[in-house]
Amino acid sequence: MIVTTKDLFRHAYGKYAIGAYNINNLEQIVGLFRGNLGKSKENSDPSDVTASAPFIIQISRGSRSYTDKAFLEGMIRTADEVFPDAIFAVHLDHGTEEVCYDCINSGFYSSVMIDASHEEFAKNIEITKKVVDKAHAKGIVVESELGQLGGVEEDIVGSVKLTAPAQAAEFIAKTGVDSLAVAIGTSHGAFKFSGKQGLHFDVLEKIQKAIPKDFPLVMHGSSSVPHEWVERINNAGGKLKDASGVDEKQYLPAAKLGVTKINIDTDGRLVWCAIHREHFRDKPEDFDLRPAGKEFMQAYAEYIKHKNSMLGSSGQLESVRKSLAGSGGKSCGCGCGCK
Ligand code: G3H
Ligand code: 13P
Ligand code: ZN
């Protein structure tokens, strides 16, 4: 069942975070649904549901143009039929104004992100507000970003790109946005930290105090870049030197401070890369895509199950279902009080 991110955040706020996973192809979609439903293989033991979790499917602009974007919609709708227990949001990741409007008008996305974080504060407000107005008119919810995520080469601690708490409050009030991505020390990709840096919980705490009560925050660039997967890639011919990510043990403390959506893309790519490199290294005579694809779907499902246990979303699915039923099963992001 497709719901809005707002529906999911209401249940999760202050307790756990929802995993927001980027997808690009069929194998990722199948692995993702299986992992969130606590099943890693086809015909898995039906009692294996302890890890069942609500989740967010993220579609980036790059994913939309990888093949025809219509394929993504078709595959996700089919997954919704094949896994009828699933509860998830379909979210545009890092949208421009134009792509947001395309998704809002498509009738498929339940949530969009307008990323105008590279613009001046006033311009970011202006663009976000326009998208919010159009999205809310159709019951779609909006995430926006304030501050800029750092790169490994930048001095993140002293950077003015970390989200300023007072600006966050003003931004939320002036835009009417439903959730806000904040820069608190993470960066996109596999090379996040050069030393022992981590999240800036002090900044996160100040943001949470400055903004409205229970307002959902989002953390981008949250892959943990597990050493084990990087090593597997490098042992199979890869060259990922000095890759490092966010400590998974920081997910739950961040959730307690209002982070309800945690974005993970890079880790899925690492799993894909390791499995395929190892497969063809160990079976050099093989040229069939399906055996490696099957191994990947299983490994990715296991990885998602693990990730959800670190996010605290494991085992929350039935409680989310009940809370949605309690709100009349309606899914509306319009802020009209119809719940
Ligand atoms: O934050 C960006 C995501 O990792 C999406 O990456 O644009 O290469 O699909 P992509
Ligand atoms: P990672 O690169 O850490 O996986 O972050 C993904 C992300 O923020 C997608 O929006
Ligand atoms: Zn991102």
Coordinates of C-alpha atoms and ligand atoms in Angstrom, one line a residue:
M1 CA 0.0 0.0 0.0
I2 CA 1.4 3.4 -1.0
V3 CA 1.1 6.0 1.7
T4 CA 2.6 9.4 2.2
T5 CA 5.9 9.9 4.1
K6 CA 3.8 12.0 6.5
D7 CA 1.7 9.0 7.4
L8 CA 4.9 7.1 8.2
F9 CA 6.5 9.9 10.1
R10 CA 3.6 10.4 12.5
H11 CA 4.1 6.8 13.7
A12 CA 7.9 6.9 13.8
Y13 CA 8.5 10.3 15.3
G14 CA 10.9 10.3 18.3
K15 CA 11.0 6.5 18.4
Y16 CA 12.7 5.2 15.2
A17 CA 13.6 6.2 11.7
I18 CA 12.2 5.0 8.4
G19 CA 14.7 3.7 5.9
A20 CA 14.6 5.6 2.6
Y21 CA 16.2 3.5 -0.1
N22 CA 17.1 4.5 -3.6
I23 CA 16.2 2.1 -6.4
N24 CA 17.1 1.9 -10.0
N25 CA 16.2 -1.6 -11.3
L26 CA 14.1 -4.7 -10.8
E27 CA 16.6 -6.6 -8.7
Q28 CA 16.8 -3.7 -6.2
I29 CA 13.1 -3.4 -6.0
V30 CA 12.6 -7.1 -5.3
G31 CA 15.4 -7.2 -2.8
L32 CA 14.0 -4.1 -1.1
F33 CA 10.4 -5.5 -0.8
R34 CA 11.6 -8.8 0.4
G35 CA 14.0 -7.3 3.0
N36 CA 11.3 -5.0 4.4
L37 CA 8.8 -7.8 4.7
G38 CA 11.4 -9.9 6.5
K39 CA 11.8 -12.4 3.6
S40 CA 15.1 -12.8 1.9
K41 CA 14.2 -15.5 -0.6
E42 CA 11.2 -16.4 -2.8
N43 CA 8.9 -18.7 -0.7
S44 CA 10.6 -17.7 2.5
D45 CA 9.2 -19.1 5.8
P46 CA 6.1 -17.0 6.4
S47 CA 6.8 -16.9 10.2
D48 CA 9.9 -14.9 9.4
V49 CA 8.3 -11.5 9.8
T50 CA 10.1 -10.0 12.8
A51 CA 11.9 -7.6 10.5
S52 CA 8.9 -6.4 8.7
A53 CA 9.1 -2.7 8.4
P54 CA 7.5 0.3 6.7
F55 CA 9.8 2.0 4.2
I56 CA 10.3 4.7 1.6
I57 CA 11.3 4.0 -2.0
Q58 CA 13.4 6.8 -3.4
I59 CA 13.6 7.7 -7.0
S60 CA 16.3 10.1 -8.1
R61 CA 16.4 12.1 -11.3
G62 CA 19.3 9.8 -12.4
S63 CA 17.1 6.7 -11.8
R64 CA 14.2 8.2 -13.7
S65 CA 16.4 8.7 -16.8
Y66 CA 18.4 5.4 -16.5
T67 CA 15.7 3.8 -18.6
D68 CA 12.2 5.2 -19.2
K69 CA 10.8 6.4 -15.9
A70 CA 7.5 4.6 -16.7
F71 CA 9.4 1.3 -16.1
L72 CA 9.9 2.3 -12.4
E73 CA 6.3 3.0 -11.9
G74 CA 5.3 -0.3 -13.5
M75 CA 7.7 -2.3 -11.4
I76 CA 6.8 -0.7 -8.2
R77 CA 3.0 -1.1 -8.8
T78 CA 3.7 -4.7 -9.6
A79 CA 5.7 -5.1 -6.4
D80 CA 2.8 -3.6 -4.5
E81 CA 0.6 -6.4 -5.8
V82 CA 3.2 -9.2 -5.3
F83 CA 3.8 -8.0 -1.7
P84 CA 0.3 -7.0 -0.5
D85 CA 1.5 -6.5 3.1
A86 CA 4.0 -3.8 2.2
I87 CA 3.4 -0.2 3.5
F88 CA 5.6 2.3 1.8
A89 CA 5.9 5.8 0.3
V90 CA 7.1 6.6 -3.2
H91 CA 9.4 9.6 -3.0
L92 CA 11.2 11.8 -5.5
D93 CA 14.8 12.3 -4.3
H94 CA 16.6 15.6 -4.9
G95 CA 14.0 17.0 -7.4
T96 CA 14.2 20.3 -9.3
E97 CA 11.1 22.4 -9.5
E98 CA 10.3 21.0 -13.0
V99 CA 10.8 17.3 -12.0
C100 CA 8.7 17.9 -8.8
Y101 CA 5.8 19.2 -11.0
D102 CA 6.1 16.2 -13.3
C103 CA 5.9 13.8 -10.3
I104 CA 3.1 15.7 -8.6
N105 CA 1.1 15.6 -11.9
S106 CA 1.9 11.9 -12.5
G107 CA -0.4 10.8 -9.7
F108 CA 2.1 8.1 -8.7
Y109 CA 4.4 9.7 -6.2
S110 CA 3.1 10.3 -2.7
S111 CA 6.0 12.5 -1.7
V112 CA 8.5 14.8 -3.5
M113 CA 11.8 16.5 -2.4
I114 CA 12.5 19.9 -3.8
D115 CA 16.2 20.5 -3.4
A116 CA 16.9 24.2 -3.8
S117 CA 19.5 24.1 -1.0
H118 CA 22.2 25.5 -3.3
E119 CA 20.1 28.7 -3.7
E120 CA 20.2 31.7 -1.4
F121 CA 17.9 31.3 1.7
A122 CA 15.1 33.6 0.3
K123 CA 15.2 31.9 -3.1
N124 CA 15.1 28.4 -1.5
I125 CA 12.0 29.6 0.5
E126 CA 10.4 30.9 -2.7
I127 CA 10.9 27.8 -4.7
T128 CA 10.0 25.4 -1.9
K129 CA 6.8 27.3 -1.2
K130 CA 5.7 27.1 -4.9
V131 CA 6.2 23.3 -4.9
V132 CA 4.5 22.9 -1.5
D133 CA 1.4 24.8 -2.8
K134 CA 1.1 22.6 -5.9
A135 CA 1.8 19.4 -4.1
H136 CA -0.6 20.0 -1.2
A137 CA -3.4 20.8 -3.6
K138 CA -3.1 17.1 -4.7
G139 CA -2.5 15.6 -1.3
I140 CA 1.2 15.0 -1.9
V141 CA 3.8 15.9 0.8
V142 CA 7.0 17.8 0.4
E143 CA 10.6 17.5 1.8
S144 CA 13.0 20.3 1.3
E145 CA 16.6 20.9 2.3
L146 CA 18.3 23.6 4.2
G147 CA 22.1 23.8 4.5
Q148 CA 24.5 21.8 2.4
L149 CA 26.0 18.4 2.9
G150 CA 29.7 18.4 3.1
G151 CA 32.3 16.5 1.2
V152 CA 35.2 14.6 2.7
E153 CA 37.6 17.4 1.7
E154 CA 35.7 20.1 3.5
D155 CA 36.1 21.2 7.0
I156 CA 32.6 20.1 8.0
V157 CA 32.9 21.1 11.7
G158 CA 33.6 24.8 10.9
S159 CA 31.4 24.8 7.8
V160 CA 28.7 27.4 7.4
K161 CA 26.8 24.8 5.4
L162 CA 25.6 23.1 8.5
T163 CA 21.9 23.9 9.0
A164 CA 21.4 27.0 11.2
P165 CA 18.6 26.2 13.7
A166 CA 17.0 29.7 13.6
Q167 CA 16.9 29.6 9.8
A168 CA 15.3 26.1 10.0
A169 CA 12.4 27.5 12.1
E170 CA 11.9 30.4 9.7
F171 CA 12.1 28.2 6.6
I172 CA 9.4 25.8 8.0
A173 CA 7.1 28.6 8.9
K174 CA 7.4 30.4 5.6
T175 CA 7.2 27.4 3.3
G176 CA 4.7 25.1 4.9
V177 CA 7.0 22.2 4.0
D178 CA 6.2 18.8 5.6
S179 CA 9.7 17.6 6.5
L180 CA 13.2 19.1 6.3
A181 CA 16.5 17.6 5.3
V182 CA 19.3 19.1 7.5
A183 CA 23.0 19.2 7.1
I184 CA 24.5 17.8 10.4
G185 CA 27.8 16.4 9.2
T186 CA 27.0 13.7 6.6
S187 CA 27.8 13.8 2.9
H188 CA 26.7 11.7 -0.1
G189 CA 28.7 8.8 -1.5
A190 CA 31.2 6.3 -0.2
F191 CA 33.9 8.7 1.1
K192 CA 32.2 10.6 3.9
F193 CA 34.8 11.1 6.7
S194 CA 38.6 11.3 6.7
G195 CA 39.0 10.6 10.4
K196 CA 36.7 9.8 13.3
Q197 CA 34.1 12.4 12.6
G198 CA 30.4 11.7 13.1
L199 CA 27.1 13.4 13.3
H200 CA 26.8 16.8 15.0
F201 CA 24.2 15.9 17.6
D202 CA 24.7 19.4 19.2
V203 CA 23.4 21.0 16.1
L204 CA 20.6 18.5 15.7
E205 CA 19.5 19.1 19.2
K206 CA 19.4 22.9 18.6
I207 CA 17.4 22.4 15.4
Q208 CA 14.9 20.2 17.2
K209 CA 14.4 22.8 19.9
A210 CA 14.0 25.7 17.4
I211 CA 11.4 24.1 15.2
P212 CA 7.7 23.2 15.8
K213 CA 7.1 20.2 18.1
D214 CA 7.2 16.8 16.4
F215 CA 8.3 18.2 13.0
P216 CA 10.1 15.5 11.0
L217 CA 13.7 15.9 10.1
V218 CA 15.6 14.0 7.3
M219 CA 19.2 12.9 7.2
H220 CA 20.7 12.5 3.7
G221 CA 24.1 10.9 3.1
S222 CA 23.5 8.2 5.7
S223 CA 25.0 5.1 4.3
S224 CA 27.3 3.4 6.7
V225 CA 29.7 2.1 4.0
P226 CA 30.4 -1.1 5.9
H227 CA 34.1 -2.0 6.0
E228 CA 33.1 -5.6 5.3
W229 CA 31.5 -4.8 2.0
V230 CA 34.3 -2.5 0.9
E231 CA 36.8 -5.2 1.7
R232 CA 34.8 -7.8 -0.3
I233 CA 34.8 -5.4 -3.3
N234 CA 38.5 -4.7 -3.0
N235 CA 39.3 -8.4 -2.6
A236 CA 37.4 -9.0 -5.9
G237 CA 39.3 -6.4 -7.9
G238 CA 37.8 -3.2 -6.8
K239 CA 39.7 -0.1 -5.7
L240 CA 37.7 1.8 -3.0
K241 CA 40.4 3.3 -0.9
D242 CA 39.5 5.1 2.4
A243 CA 35.7 4.6 2.0
S244 CA 33.9 5.3 5.2
G245 CA 30.3 6.2 6.3
V246 CA 28.0 7.0 9.2
D247 CA 28.2 4.8 12.2
E248 CA 24.9 2.8 12.2
K249 CA 24.8 3.1 16.0
Q250 CA 24.1 6.8 15.5
Y251 CA 20.8 6.2 13.6
L252 CA 18.7 5.6 16.7
P253 CA 20.1 8.6 18.8
A254 CA 19.4 10.8 15.7
A255 CA 15.8 9.3 15.5
K256 CA 15.2 10.3 19.2
L257 CA 16.1 13.9 18.2
G258 CA 13.5 14.0 15.4
V259 CA 15.2 12.4 12.4
T260 CA 12.4 10.2 11.0
K261 CA 13.8 9.5 7.5
I262 CA 17.3 8.2 6.9
N263 CA 18.5 8.1 3.3
I264 CA 20.5 5.1 2.1
D265 CA 21.7 4.6 -1.5
T266 CA 25.5 4.0 -1.5
D267 CA 25.3 0.9 0.7
G268 CA 22.9 -0.7 -1.8
R269 CA 25.4 0.0 -4.6
L270 CA 28.2 -1.5 -2.5
V271 CA 26.2 -4.7 -2.0
W272 CA 25.5 -4.9 -5.8
C273 CA 29.1 -4.3 -6.7
A274 CA 30.5 -6.9 -4.2
I275 CA 28.1 -9.6 -5.2
H276 CA 28.6 -9.2 -8.9
R277 CA 32.4 -8.8 -8.7
E278 CA 32.6 -11.9 -6.5
H279 CA 30.3 -13.9 -8.7
F280 CA 32.2 -13.4 -11.9
R281 CA 35.6 -13.7 -10.1
D282 CA 34.6 -17.1 -8.7
K283 CA 32.8 -18.3 -11.8
P284 CA 34.8 -16.9 -14.7
E285 CA 33.1 -19.4 -17.1
D286 CA 29.6 -17.9 -16.2
F287 CA 28.0 -15.3 -18.5
D288 CA 24.3 -15.7 -17.4
L289 CA 22.9 -12.6 -15.6
R290 CA 20.3 -14.4 -13.5
P291 CA 22.5 -16.4 -11.0
A292 CA 24.3 -13.2 -10.0
G293 CA 21.0 -11.3 -10.0
K294 CA 19.5 -13.9 -7.7
E295 CA 22.5 -13.7 -5.3
F296 CA 22.2 -9.9 -5.3
M297 CA 18.4 -9.9 -4.5
Q298 CA 19.0 -12.2 -1.6
A299 CA 22.0 -10.3 -0.2
Y300 CA 20.2 -7.0 -0.6
A301 CA 17.1 -8.3 1.2
E302 CA 19.3 -9.5 4.1
Y303 CA 21.1 -6.1 4.1
I304 CA 17.8 -4.2 4.2
K305 CA 16.6 -6.4 7.1
H306 CA 19.8 -5.6 9.0
K307 CA 19.5 -1.9 8.2
N308 CA 16.0 -1.7 9.5
S309 CA 17.1 -3.3 12.7
M310 CA 19.6 -0.5 13.2
L311 CA 17.0 2.1 12.3
G312 CA 14.5 0.7 14.7
S313 CA 11.8 0.2 12.0
S314 CA 11.9 -3.6 12.2
G315 CA 8.7 -5.1 13.4
Q316 CA 6.8 -1.8 13.2
L317 CA 4.7 -2.7 10.2
E318 CA 1.6 -4.1 11.9
S319 CA 1.5 -1.2 14.3
V320 CA 1.8 1.3 11.4
R321 CA -1.1 -0.6 9.7
K322 CA -3.3 -0.2 12.8
S323 CA -2.4 3.5 13.1
L324 CA -3.4 4.1 9.5
A325 CA -6.7 2.2 10.0
G326 CA -7.3 4.3 13.1
S327 CA -7.0 7.4 10.9
G328 CA -9.7 6.1 8.7
G329 CA -7.1 4.6 6.3
K330 CA -6.9 8.0 4.6
S331 CA -3.6 9.1 3.3
C332 CA -3.5 12.8 2.8
G333 CA -0.6 15.3 3.0
C334 CA -2.7 18.4 2.4
G335 CA -2.6 19.7 5.9
C336 CA -6.4 20.2 5.8
G337 CA -7.0 18.3 9.0
C338 CA -8.8 15.5 7.2
K339 CA -7.2 12.7 9.2
Ligands
G3H1 O1 21.5 11.7 -3.1 C1 21.7 11.1 -4.2 C2 21.4 9.7 -4.4 O2 22.4 8.9 -3.9 C3 21.0 9.4 -5.8 O3 22.1 9.2 -6.6 O4 21.5 10.7 -8.5 O5 23.2 8.9 -8.8 O6 20.8 8.3 -8.5 P1 21.9 9.3 -8.2
13P2 P1 24.3 7.9 0.7 O1 25.2 8.3 -0.5 O2 25.0 8.1 2.0 O3 23.7 6.6 0.5 O4 23.1 9.0 0.7 C1 22.0 8.8 -0.1 C2 21.1 10.0 -0.1 O5 21.1 10.9 0.7 C3 20.0 10.0 -1.2 O6 19.3 11.2 -1.2
ZN3 ZN 20.5 12.9 -0.7

